[in-house]
mmCIF file of C-alpha atoms in Angstrom:
data_model
loop_
_atom_site.group_PDB
_atom_site.id
_atom_site.type_symbol
_atom_site.label_atom_id
_atom_site.label_comp_id
_atom_site.label_asym_id
_atom_site.label_seq_id
_atom_site.Cartn_x
_atom_site.Cartn_y
_atom_site.Cartn_z
ATOM 1 C CA UNK S 1 1.797 15.117 -3.631
ATOM 2 C CA UNK S 2 0.945 12.790 -0.770
ATOM 3 C CA UNK S 3 -0.801 9.429 -1.216
ATOM 4 C CA UNK S 4 -2.871 8.170 1.715
ATOM 5 C CA UNK S 5 -4.272 4.660 2.266
ATOM 6 C CA UNK S 6 -7.594 4.419 4.114
ATOM 7 C CA UNK S 7 -7.950 0.969 5.649
ATOM 8 C CA UNK S 8 -9.943 -0.861 8.298
ATOM 9 C CA UNK S 9 -12.591 -3.519 8.714
ATOM 10 C CA UNK S 10 -15.964 -3.424 6.979
ATOM 11 C CA UNK S 11 -18.515 -0.880 8.205
ATOM 12 C CA UNK S 12 -15.923 1.334 9.875
ATOM 13 C CA UNK S 13 -16.975 4.398 7.874
ATOM 14 C CA UNK S 14 -13.754 4.390 5.857
ATOM 15 C CA UNK S 15 -15.470 4.937 2.471
ATOM 16 C CA UNK S 16 -17.686 7.666 3.906
ATOM 17 C CA UNK S 17 -14.545 9.362 5.228
ATOM 18 C CA UNK S 18 -12.702 8.976 1.912
ATOM 19 C CA UNK S 19 -15.586 10.537 -0.027
ATOM 20 C CA UNK S 20 -15.507 13.525 2.323
ATOM 21 C CA UNK S 21 -11.758 13.981 1.896
ATOM 22 C CA UNK S 22 -11.652 13.829 -1.911
ATOM 23 C CA UNK S 23 -13.517 13.437 -5.196
ATOM 24 C CA UNK S 24 -14.111 9.867 -6.370
ATOM 25 C CA UNK S 25 -11.984 8.798 -9.316
ATOM 26 C CA UNK S 26 -10.667 5.414 -10.463
ATOM 27 C CA UNK S 27 -12.760 2.591 -9.013
ATOM 28 C CA UNK S 28 -11.880 -1.116 -8.970
ATOM 29 C CA UNK S 29 -10.907 -3.243 -5.955
ATOM 30 C CA UNK S 30 -9.408 0.013 -4.705
ATOM 31 C CA UNK S 31 -11.097 3.392 -5.058
ATOM 32 C CA UNK S 32 -9.126 6.604 -5.472
ATOM 33 C CA UNK S 33 -10.346 9.951 -4.173
ATOM 34 C CA UNK S 34 -8.536 13.096 -5.360
ATOM 35 C CA UNK S 35 -8.172 16.316 -3.396
ATOM 36 C CA UNK S 36 -6.657 18.845 -5.797
ATOM 37 C CA UNK S 37 -8.510 21.906 -4.521
ATOM 38 C CA UNK S 38 -5.438 23.451 -2.933
ATOM 39 C CA UNK S 39 -1.777 23.965 -3.759
ATOM 40 C CA UNK S 40 -0.913 20.759 -1.908
ATOM 41 C CA UNK S 41 -2.430 17.698 -3.609
ATOM 42 C CA UNK S 42 -3.635 14.507 -1.928
ATOM 43 C CA UNK S 43 -4.791 11.148 -3.263
ATOM 44 C CA UNK S 44 -6.744 8.891 -0.886
ATOM 45 C CA UNK S 45 -6.790 5.153 -1.652
ATOM 46 C CA UNK S 46 -9.701 3.217 -0.129
ATOM 47 C CA UNK S 47 -9.004 -0.521 0.177
ATOM 48 C CA UNK S 48 -12.534 -1.156 -1.089
ATOM 49 C CA UNK S 49 -12.446 -4.965 -1.336
ATOM 50 C CA UNK S 50 -10.801 -5.576 2.046
ATOM 51 C CA UNK S 51 -11.227 -7.717 4.138
ATOM 52 C CA UNK S 52 -12.518 -10.138 1.497
ATOM 53 C CA UNK S 53 -9.405 -9.549 -0.615
ATOM 54 C CA UNK S 54 -5.995 -8.868 0.896
ATOM 55 C CA UNK S 55 -4.793 -7.781 -2.555
ATOM 56 C CA UNK S 56 -6.905 -4.669 -2.060
ATOM 57 C CA UNK S 57 -5.217 -3.618 1.181
ATOM 58 C CA UNK S 58 -1.768 -4.473 -0.181
ATOM 59 C CA UNK S 59 -2.384 -2.295 -3.235
ATOM 60 C CA UNK S 60 -3.573 0.591 -1.055
ATOM 61 C CA UNK S 61 -0.620 0.370 1.331
ATOM 62 C CA UNK S 62 2.002 -0.014 -1.381
ATOM 63 C CA UNK S 63 0.688 3.105 -3.136
ATOM 64 C CA UNK S 64 0.661 5.102 0.097
ATOM 65 C CA UNK S 65 3.013 7.481 1.880
ATOM 66 C CA UNK S 66 0.830 7.405 5.000
ATOM 67 C CA UNK S 67 -2.232 5.528 6.232
ATOM 68 C CA UNK S 68 -5.474 6.200 8.068
ATOM 69 C CA UNK S 69 -6.571 3.178 10.112
ATOM 70 C CA UNK S 70 -10.321 3.349 10.766
ATOM 71 C CA UNK S 71 -11.669 1.724 13.935
ATOM 72 C CA UNK S 72 -15.124 2.082 15.514
ATOM 73 C CA UNK S 73 -15.729 2.624 19.257
ATOM 74 C CA UNK S 74 -17.221 -0.888 19.352
ATOM 75 C CA UNK S 75 -13.666 -2.187 19.600
ATOM 76 C CA UNK S 76 -11.025 -4.139 17.757
ATOM 77 C CA UNK S 77 -11.949 -6.920 15.337
ATOM 78 C CA UNK S 78 -9.672 -9.665 13.979
ATOM 79 C CA UNK S 79 -9.385 -7.680 10.746
ATOM 80 C CA UNK S 80 -8.371 -4.545 12.660
ATOM 81 C CA UNK S 81 -5.575 -6.629 14.158
ATOM 82 C CA UNK S 82 -4.648 -7.854 10.695
ATOM 83 C CA UNK S 83 -4.419 -4.247 9.476
ATOM 84 C CA UNK S 84 -2.102 -3.371 12.369
ATOM 85 C CA UNK S 85 0.133 -6.348 11.583
ATOM 86 C CA UNK S 86 0.299 -5.402 7.879
ATOM 87 C CA UNK S 87 1.204 -1.794 8.746
ATOM 88 C CA UNK S 88 3.869 -2.986 11.177
ATOM 89 C CA UNK S 89 5.400 -5.526 8.789
ATOM 90 C CA UNK S 90 5.601 -2.902 6.031
ATOM 91 C CA UNK S 91 7.046 -0.309 8.416
ATOM 92 C CA UNK S 92 4.408 2.346 7.635
ATOM 93 C CA UNK S 93 5.806 5.019 9.945
ATOM 94 C CA UNK S 94 3.382 7.830 9.029
ATOM 95 C CA UNK S 95 -0.315 7.612 9.836
ATOM 96 C CA UNK S 96 -3.312 8.404 12.028
ATOM 97 C CA UNK S 97 -5.656 6.052 13.870
ATOM 98 C CA UNK S 98 -9.179 7.333 13.202
ATOM 99 C CA UNK S 99 -11.898 6.351 15.673
ATOM 100 C CA UNK S 100 -14.983 6.662 13.476
ATOM 101 C CA UNK S 101 -18.730 6.691 14.187
ATOM 102 C CA UNK S 102 -18.241 8.732 17.357
ATOM 103 C CA UNK S 103 -22.015 9.271 17.540
ATOM 104 C CA UNK S 104 -22.483 5.588 18.457
ATOM 105 C CA UNK S 105 -20.720 5.952 21.807
ATOM 106 C CA UNK S 106 -20.111 8.336 24.710
ATOM 107 C CA UNK S 107 -16.990 10.532 25.120
ATOM 108 C CA UNK S 108 -15.831 8.704 28.276
ATOM 109 C CA UNK S 109 -16.180 5.322 26.554
ATOM 110 C CA UNK S 110 -14.239 6.586 23.533
ATOM 111 C CA UNK S 111 -11.473 7.888 25.827
ATOM 112 C CA UNK S 112 -11.291 4.497 27.550
ATOM 113 C CA UNK S 113 -11.147 2.733 24.172
ATOM 114 C CA UNK S 114 -8.368 5.093 23.012
ATOM 115 C CA UNK S 115 -6.294 4.201 26.071
ATOM 116 C CA UNK S 116 -6.879 0.490 25.477
ATOM 117 C CA UNK S 117 -5.880 0.915 21.837
ATOM 118 C CA UNK S 118 -2.687 2.709 22.881
ATOM 119 C CA UNK S 119 -1.662 -0.288 24.981
ATOM 120 C CA UNK S 120 -2.342 -2.716 22.129
ATOM 121 C CA UNK S 121 -0.076 -0.929 19.627
ATOM 122 C CA UNK S 122 2.950 -0.632 21.931
ATOM 123 C CA UNK S 123 5.997 -1.986 20.115
ATOM 124 C CA UNK S 124 4.539 -1.450 16.625
ATOM 125 C CA UNK S 125 5.093 1.359 14.111
ATOM 126 C CA UNK S 126 1.694 2.710 15.133
ATOM 127 C CA UNK S 127 2.918 3.444 18.670
ATOM 128 C CA UNK S 128 3.653 7.103 17.864
ATOM 129 C CA UNK S 129 0.635 7.694 15.613
ATOM 130 C CA UNK S 130 -1.941 10.259 16.680
ATOM 131 C CA UNK S 131 -5.526 9.186 17.382
ATOM 132 C CA UNK S 132 -8.350 11.316 15.973
ATOM 133 C CA UNK S 133 -12.041 10.888 16.805
ATOM 134 C CA UNK S 134 -14.523 11.714 14.036
ATOM 135 C CA UNK S 135 -18.230 11.224 13.371
ATOM 136 C CA UNK S 136 -18.533 9.594 9.939
ATOM 137 C CA UNK S 137 -22.344 9.391 10.077
ATOM 138 C CA UNK S 138 -23.341 11.858 7.349
ATOM 139 C CA UNK S 139 -26.944 12.000 8.641
ATOM 140 C CA UNK S 140 -26.028 12.943 12.220
ATOM 141 C CA UNK S 141 -26.496 16.529 13.497
ATOM 142 C CA UNK S 142 -22.734 16.753 14.087
ATOM 143 C CA UNK S 143 -21.768 14.915 10.887
ATOM 144 C CA UNK S 144 -18.001 14.806 10.304
ATOM 145 C CA UNK S 145 -17.203 16.540 13.556
ATOM 146 C CA UNK S 146 -13.430 16.145 13.948
ATOM 147 C CA UNK S 147 -12.748 16.264 10.186
ATOM 148 C CA UNK S 148 -10.831 19.563 10.255
ATOM 149 C CA UNK S 149 -8.611 18.289 13.071
ATOM 150 C CA UNK S 150 -7.911 15.159 10.999
ATOM 151 C CA UNK S 151 -7.040 17.280 7.957
ATOM 152 C CA UNK S 152 -4.600 19.267 10.091
ATOM 153 C CA UNK S 153 -2.915 16.046 11.226
ATOM 154 C CA UNK S 154 -2.672 14.876 7.595
ATOM 155 C CA UNK S 155 -1.187 18.240 6.607
ATOM 156 C CA UNK S 156 1.407 18.018 9.405
ATOM 157 C CA UNK S 157 2.467 14.551 8.226
ATOM 158 C CA UNK S 158 2.666 15.779 4.620
ATOM 159 C CA UNK S 159 5.117 18.432 5.857
ATOM 160 C CA UNK S 160 7.398 15.543 6.834
ATOM 161 C CA UNK S 161 6.708 13.294 3.836
ATOM 162 C CA UNK S 162 7.224 15.785 1.002
ATOM 163 C CA UNK S 163 10.867 16.602 1.901
ATOM 164 C CA UNK S 164 11.492 12.834 2.143
ATOM 165 C CA UNK S 165 10.116 12.471 -1.391
ATOM 166 C CA UNK S 166 12.344 15.238 -2.760
ATOM 167 C CA UNK S 167 15.470 13.368 -1.652
ATOM 168 C CA UNK S 168 14.522 10.670 -4.200
ATOM 169 C CA UNK S 169 13.873 12.978 -7.183
ATOM 170 C CA UNK S 170 17.353 12.463 -8.654
ATOM 171 C CA UNK S 171 17.350 8.675 -8.338
ATOM 172 C CA UNK S 172 16.753 6.494 -11.427
ATOM 173 C CA UNK S 173 13.038 6.771 -12.329
ATOM 174 C CA UNK S 174 10.663 4.044 -11.192
ATOM 175 C CA UNK S 175 6.879 4.010 -11.709
ATOM 176 C CA UNK S 176 4.469 1.332 -10.459
ATOM 177 C CA UNK S 177 1.345 0.664 -12.570
ATOM 178 C CA UNK S 178 -1.985 0.016 -10.831
ATOM 179 C CA UNK S 179 -4.517 0.428 -13.700
ATOM 180 C CA UNK S 180 -4.325 0.443 -17.498
ATOM 181 C CA UNK S 181 -6.655 0.672 -20.496
ATOM 182 C CA UNK S 182 -6.802 1.394 -24.222
ATOM 183 C CA UNK S 183 -8.089 4.830 -25.284
ATOM 184 C CA UNK S 184 -9.280 5.316 -28.867
ATOM 185 C CA UNK S 185 -7.025 7.758 -30.671
ATOM 186 C CA UNK S 186 -4.435 7.735 -27.899
ATOM 187 C CA UNK S 187 -3.490 4.099 -27.327
ATOM 188 C CA UNK S 188 -2.386 2.529 -24.076
ATOM 189 C CA UNK S 189 -2.804 4.640 -20.945
ATOM 190 C CA UNK S 190 -1.441 3.484 -17.586
ATOM 191 C CA UNK S 191 -2.172 4.919 -14.154
ATOM 192 C CA UNK S 192 0.289 4.707 -11.315
ATOM 193 C CA UNK S 193 2.667 6.367 -8.901
ATOM 194 C CA UNK S 194 6.214 7.642 -9.334
ATOM 195 C CA UNK S 195 8.088 5.701 -6.641
ATOM 196 C CA UNK S 196 11.348 7.553 -7.188
ATOM 197 C CA UNK S 197 13.142 9.754 -9.705
ATOM 198 C CA UNK S 198 11.633 12.042 -12.324
ATOM 199 C CA UNK S 199 9.999 11.046 -15.616
ATOM 200 C CA UNK S 200 9.622 13.284 -18.682
ATOM 201 C CA UNK S 201 7.543 13.232 -21.840
ATOM 202 C CA UNK S 202 9.346 11.446 -24.693
ATOM 203 C CA UNK S 203 11.459 9.411 -22.265
ATOM 204 C CA UNK S 204 12.203 5.888 -23.439
ATOM 205 C CA UNK S 205 11.914 3.547 -20.478
ATOM 206 C CA UNK S 206 11.749 -0.176 -19.742
ATOM 207 C CA UNK S 207 8.576 -2.097 -18.865
ATOM 208 C CA UNK S 208 9.220 -4.879 -16.351
ATOM 209 C CA UNK S 209 9.063 -7.864 -15.957
ATOM 210 C CA UNK S 210 8.451 -8.109 -19.735
ATOM 211 C CA UNK S 211 11.791 -6.327 -20.409
ATOM 212 C CA UNK S 212 10.526 -4.114 -23.213
ATOM 213 C CA UNK S 213 11.238 -0.479 -24.107
ATOM 214 C CA UNK S 214 8.295 1.918 -24.355
ATOM 215 C CA UNK S 215 7.965 5.645 -25.051
ATOM 216 C CA UNK S 216 6.192 8.072 -22.710
ATOM 217 C CA UNK S 217 4.032 10.095 -25.127
ATOM 218 C CA UNK S 218 2.351 12.283 -22.509
ATOM 219 C CA UNK S 219 2.015 12.730 -18.742
ATOM 220 C CA UNK S 220 -0.974 13.886 -16.704
ATOM 221 C CA UNK S 221 -1.323 14.584 -12.987
ATOM 222 C CA UNK S 222 -4.839 15.333 -11.690
ATOM 223 C CA UNK S 223 -6.027 15.456 -15.357
ATOM 224 C CA UNK S 224 -3.570 18.248 -16.226
ATOM 225 C CA UNK S 225 -0.908 17.744 -18.916
ATOM 226 C CA UNK S 226 2.622 18.184 -17.580
ATOM 227 C CA UNK S 227 6.095 17.758 -19.051
ATOM 228 C CA UNK S 228 7.536 15.876 -16.068
ATOM 229 C CA UNK S 229 6.549 14.197 -12.796
ATOM 230 C CA UNK S 230 8.683 13.506 -9.735
ATOM 231 C CA UNK S 231 8.641 11.216 -6.687
ATOM 232 C CA UNK S 232 5.210 10.723 -5.143
ATOM 233 C CA UNK S 233 3.239 12.017 -8.133
ATOM 234 C CA UNK S 234 0.081 10.173 -9.162
ATOM 235 C CA UNK S 235 0.306 9.969 -12.964
ATOM 236 C CA UNK S 236 -1.547 8.945 -16.080
ATOM 237 C CA UNK S 237 0.870 8.054 -18.878
ATOM 238 C CA UNK S 238 0.138 7.546 -22.561
ATOM 239 C CA UNK S 239 2.630 4.928 -23.734
ATOM 240 C CA UNK S 240 3.791 3.918 -27.180
ATOM 241 C CA UNK S 241 5.244 0.556 -28.101
ATOM 242 C CA UNK S 242 3.137 -2.043 -26.281
ATOM 243 C CA UNK S 243 -0.193 -3.861 -26.259
ATOM 244 C CA UNK S 244 -2.752 -3.994 -23.447
ATOM 245 C CA UNK S 245 -2.296 -7.754 -23.097
ATOM 246 C CA UNK S 246 1.373 -7.183 -22.196
ATOM 247 C CA UNK S 247 0.412 -5.312 -19.011
ATOM 248 C CA UNK S 248 -0.574 -6.362 -15.514
ATOM 249 C CA UNK S 249 -1.043 -4.597 -12.187
ATOM 250 C CA UNK S 250 2.248 -4.050 -10.409
ATOM 251 C CA UNK S 251 4.365 -3.899 -13.556
ATOM 252 C CA UNK S 252 7.130 -1.323 -13.360
ATOM 253 C CA UNK S 253 8.482 1.377 -15.634
ATOM 254 C CA UNK S 254 12.189 1.826 -14.945
ATOM 255 C CA UNK S 255 15.598 1.573 -16.535
ATOM 256 C CA UNK S 256 16.590 -1.616 -14.741
ATOM 257 C CA UNK S 257 14.956 -4.293 -12.574
ATOM 258 C CA UNK S 258 15.834 -7.778 -11.391
ATOM 259 C CA UNK S 259 13.485 -10.325 -12.985
ATOM 260 C CA UNK S 260 13.252 -13.809 -11.515
ATOM 261 C CA UNK S 261 11.130 -16.856 -10.743
ATOM 262 C CA UNK S 262 13.466 -18.059 -7.953
ATOM 263 C CA UNK S 263 13.979 -15.969 -4.832
ATOM 264 C CA UNK S 264 16.177 -16.004 -1.747
ATOM 265 C CA UNK S 265 14.648 -13.793 0.936
ATOM 266 C CA UNK S 266 16.029 -12.880 4.353
ATOM 267 C CA UNK S 267 12.815 -12.609 6.337
ATOM 268 C CA UNK S 268 11.273 -12.413 9.787
ATOM 269 C CA UNK S 269 7.960 -14.016 10.658
ATOM 270 C CA UNK S 270 5.314 -12.077 12.521
ATOM 271 C CA UNK S 271 4.944 -13.217 16.126
ATOM 272 C CA UNK S 272 1.259 -13.649 15.239
ATOM 273 C CA UNK S 273 1.950 -15.968 12.286
ATOM 274 C CA UNK S 274 -0.210 -19.002 12.992
ATOM 275 C CA UNK S 275 1.720 -22.225 12.526
ATOM 276 C CA UNK S 276 4.749 -20.570 10.945
ATOM 277 C CA UNK S 277 6.045 -21.660 7.522
ATOM 278 C CA UNK S 278 6.955 -25.219 6.529
ATOM 279 C CA UNK S 279 8.994 -26.713 3.716
ATOM 280 C CA UNK S 280 6.932 -27.121 0.506
ATOM 281 C CA UNK S 281 4.234 -24.751 1.797
ATOM 282 C CA UNK S 282 2.613 -22.523 -0.825
ATOM 283 C CA UNK S 283 2.427 -18.937 0.426
ATOM 284 C CA UNK S 284 1.244 -15.782 -1.288
ATOM 285 C CA UNK S 285 4.079 -13.348 -2.038
ATOM 286 C CA UNK S 286 3.528 -9.606 -2.482
ATOM 287 C CA UNK S 287 6.220 -7.376 -4.001
ATOM 288 C CA UNK S 288 4.845 -3.893 -4.383
ATOM 289 C CA UNK S 289 1.623 -4.378 -6.353
ATOM 290 C CA UNK S 290 2.729 -7.701 -7.849
ATOM 291 C CA UNK S 291 1.449 -10.859 -6.183
ATOM 292 C CA UNK S 292 1.946 -14.533 -6.868
ATOM 293 C CA UNK S 293 1.752 -17.894 -5.045
ATOM 294 C CA UNK S 294 5.236 -19.282 -4.392
ATOM 295 C CA UNK S 295 6.448 -22.620 -3.068
ATOM 296 C CA UNK S 296 8.914 -22.836 -0.181
ATOM 297 C CA UNK S 297 11.838 -24.942 -1.429
ATOM 298 C CA UNK S 298 14.314 -24.366 1.398
ATOM 299 C CA UNK S 299 14.309 -22.889 4.921
ATOM 300 C CA UNK S 300 17.634 -21.863 6.475
ATOM 301 C CA UNK S 301 17.872 -20.846 10.139
ATOM 302 C CA UNK S 302 21.291 -19.940 11.566
ATOM 303 C CA UNK S 303 23.045 -21.541 8.596
ATOM 304 C CA UNK S 304 21.239 -24.880 8.956
ATOM 305 C CA UNK S 305 18.406 -26.218 6.824
ATOM 306 C CA UNK S 306 15.123 -26.672 8.681
ATOM 307 C CA UNK S 307 11.731 -28.233 7.988
ATOM 308 C CA UNK S 308 9.856 -25.357 9.601
ATOM 309 C CA UNK S 309 10.239 -21.812 10.955
ATOM 310 C CA UNK S 310 8.004 -20.491 13.728
ATOM 311 C CA UNK S 311 6.335 -17.197 14.687
ATOM 312 C CA UNK S 312 8.796 -14.407 15.523
ATOM 313 C CA UNK S 313 11.782 -16.278 14.059
ATOM 314 C CA UNK S 314 14.148 -15.090 11.318
ATOM 315 C CA UNK S 315 15.277 -17.219 8.405
ATOM 316 C CA UNK S 316 16.269 -17.332 4.761
ATOM 317 C CA UNK S 317 13.530 -18.634 2.477
ATOM 318 C CA UNK S 318 14.281 -20.047 -0.961
ATOM 319 C CA UNK S 319 11.151 -19.772 -3.072
ATOM 320 C CA UNK S 320 9.918 -20.800 -6.501
ATOM 321 C CA UNK S 321 7.274 -19.012 -8.582
ATOM 322 C CA UNK S 322 5.640 -19.981 -11.863
ATOM 323 C CA UNK S 323 5.499 -16.322 -12.890
ATOM 324 C CA UNK S 324 8.234 -13.732 -13.431
ATOM 325 C CA UNK S 325 8.425 -11.003 -10.784
ATOM 326 C CA UNK S 326 10.314 -7.707 -11.182
ATOM 327 C CA UNK S 327 11.991 -6.150 -8.158
ATOM 328 C CA UNK S 328 15.079 -4.387 -6.867
ATOM 329 C CA UNK S 329 17.282 -5.129 -3.870
ATOM 330 C CA UNK S 330 15.500 -2.566 -1.654
ATOM 331 C CA UNK S 331 11.971 -3.901 -2.225
ATOM 332 C CA UNK S 332 10.056 -5.490 0.624
ATOM 333 C CA UNK S 333 8.587 -8.955 0.135
ATOM 334 C CA UNK S 334 5.495 -9.662 2.233
ATOM 335 C CA UNK S 335 4.091 -13.163 2.657
ATOM 336 C CA UNK S 336 0.560 -14.243 3.499
ATOM 337 C CA UNK S 337 -1.735 -17.212 3.787
ATOM 338 C CA UNK S 338 -5.256 -16.855 2.458
ATOM 339 C CA UNK S 339 -7.357 -18.665 5.060
ATOM 340 C CA UNK S 340 -7.166 -17.195 8.576
ATOM 341 C CA UNK S 341 -8.289 -13.834 9.934
ATOM 342 C CA UNK S 342 -4.607 -13.020 10.447
ATOM 343 C CA UNK S 343 -3.258 -13.762 6.996
ATOM 344 C CA UNK S 344 -0.009 -11.773 6.974
ATOM 345 C CA UNK S 345 2.876 -14.060 7.891
ATOM 346 C CA UNK S 346 6.314 -12.565 7.228
ATOM 347 C CA UNK S 347 8.284 -9.757 5.631
ATOM 348 C CA UNK S 348 11.784 -9.620 4.201
ATOM 349 C CA UNK S 349 14.233 -8.399 1.582
ATOM 350 C CA UNK S 350 16.347 -10.186 -1.038
ATOM 351 C CA UNK S 351 19.607 -11.690 0.208
#
């Protein structure tokens, strides 16, 4: 199974595209669209509340194995640039740039825009992405022209992604939770993605950061009961041994996690980070689907303590949170401000 984030600025046709690629399912600040009509399954995640909420785009990207970046022929916007920076910081190596609303421009203008776009993404992870032109205007005579070519590109990328997923099937199981609810007669049901390993019905597994054991009563993928689910699978799990109030988005099911409120992160600031990061700043920290404001307590550059770190520089940040966060040593920590058009500031991993 391949999970695909669909991102871009408002009015780029991303939701229209998502609804054409799959059937609408779970709907909150992100909307999931399932395509289970063929042997190969896809889940498309529309960052519905972006750009108003960066939590929406972070949820979509952290659930994804690849991304579709939607841009109109009218050109780049500040939020398009922000999407590119987020993709680059997270190292999203698989994806397609989709030039939407092709009926609003002429072929020569779209070709010129494609060339301009190519120059702008040099040096980022998007540099080797394909560009696909598509008409997302459902009322146009040539509605969704280019869709089959886009599907072929997605299929080609899935050919690369699925073997990568299989290499993780024997790792310790780890599931990230993105939605949860109480079902009468069943109990707590969580929705999420298997990040690595394989889970089975009747497994006893830890819930983090609350550090509590729960039982997996049943597993569903695409509304079908299964006995197990491996890396990449989108799952619905009926759990025994917890209450709804003990859950939150981003919580993890695994055998072991690091849980902390103090963090030491080896990070690099984006060269577009406005103003950098200063001592005692409060920045927003994203770890998978968990997010929390943290205060910068120490900045270390080249072994020396500093008052500030600037765009493009590397440092060690010592941070303090009021809330417990669960993570492992391979997780990426992404930092953001919440005021400017370019909100994403830095990315790093635990020291």
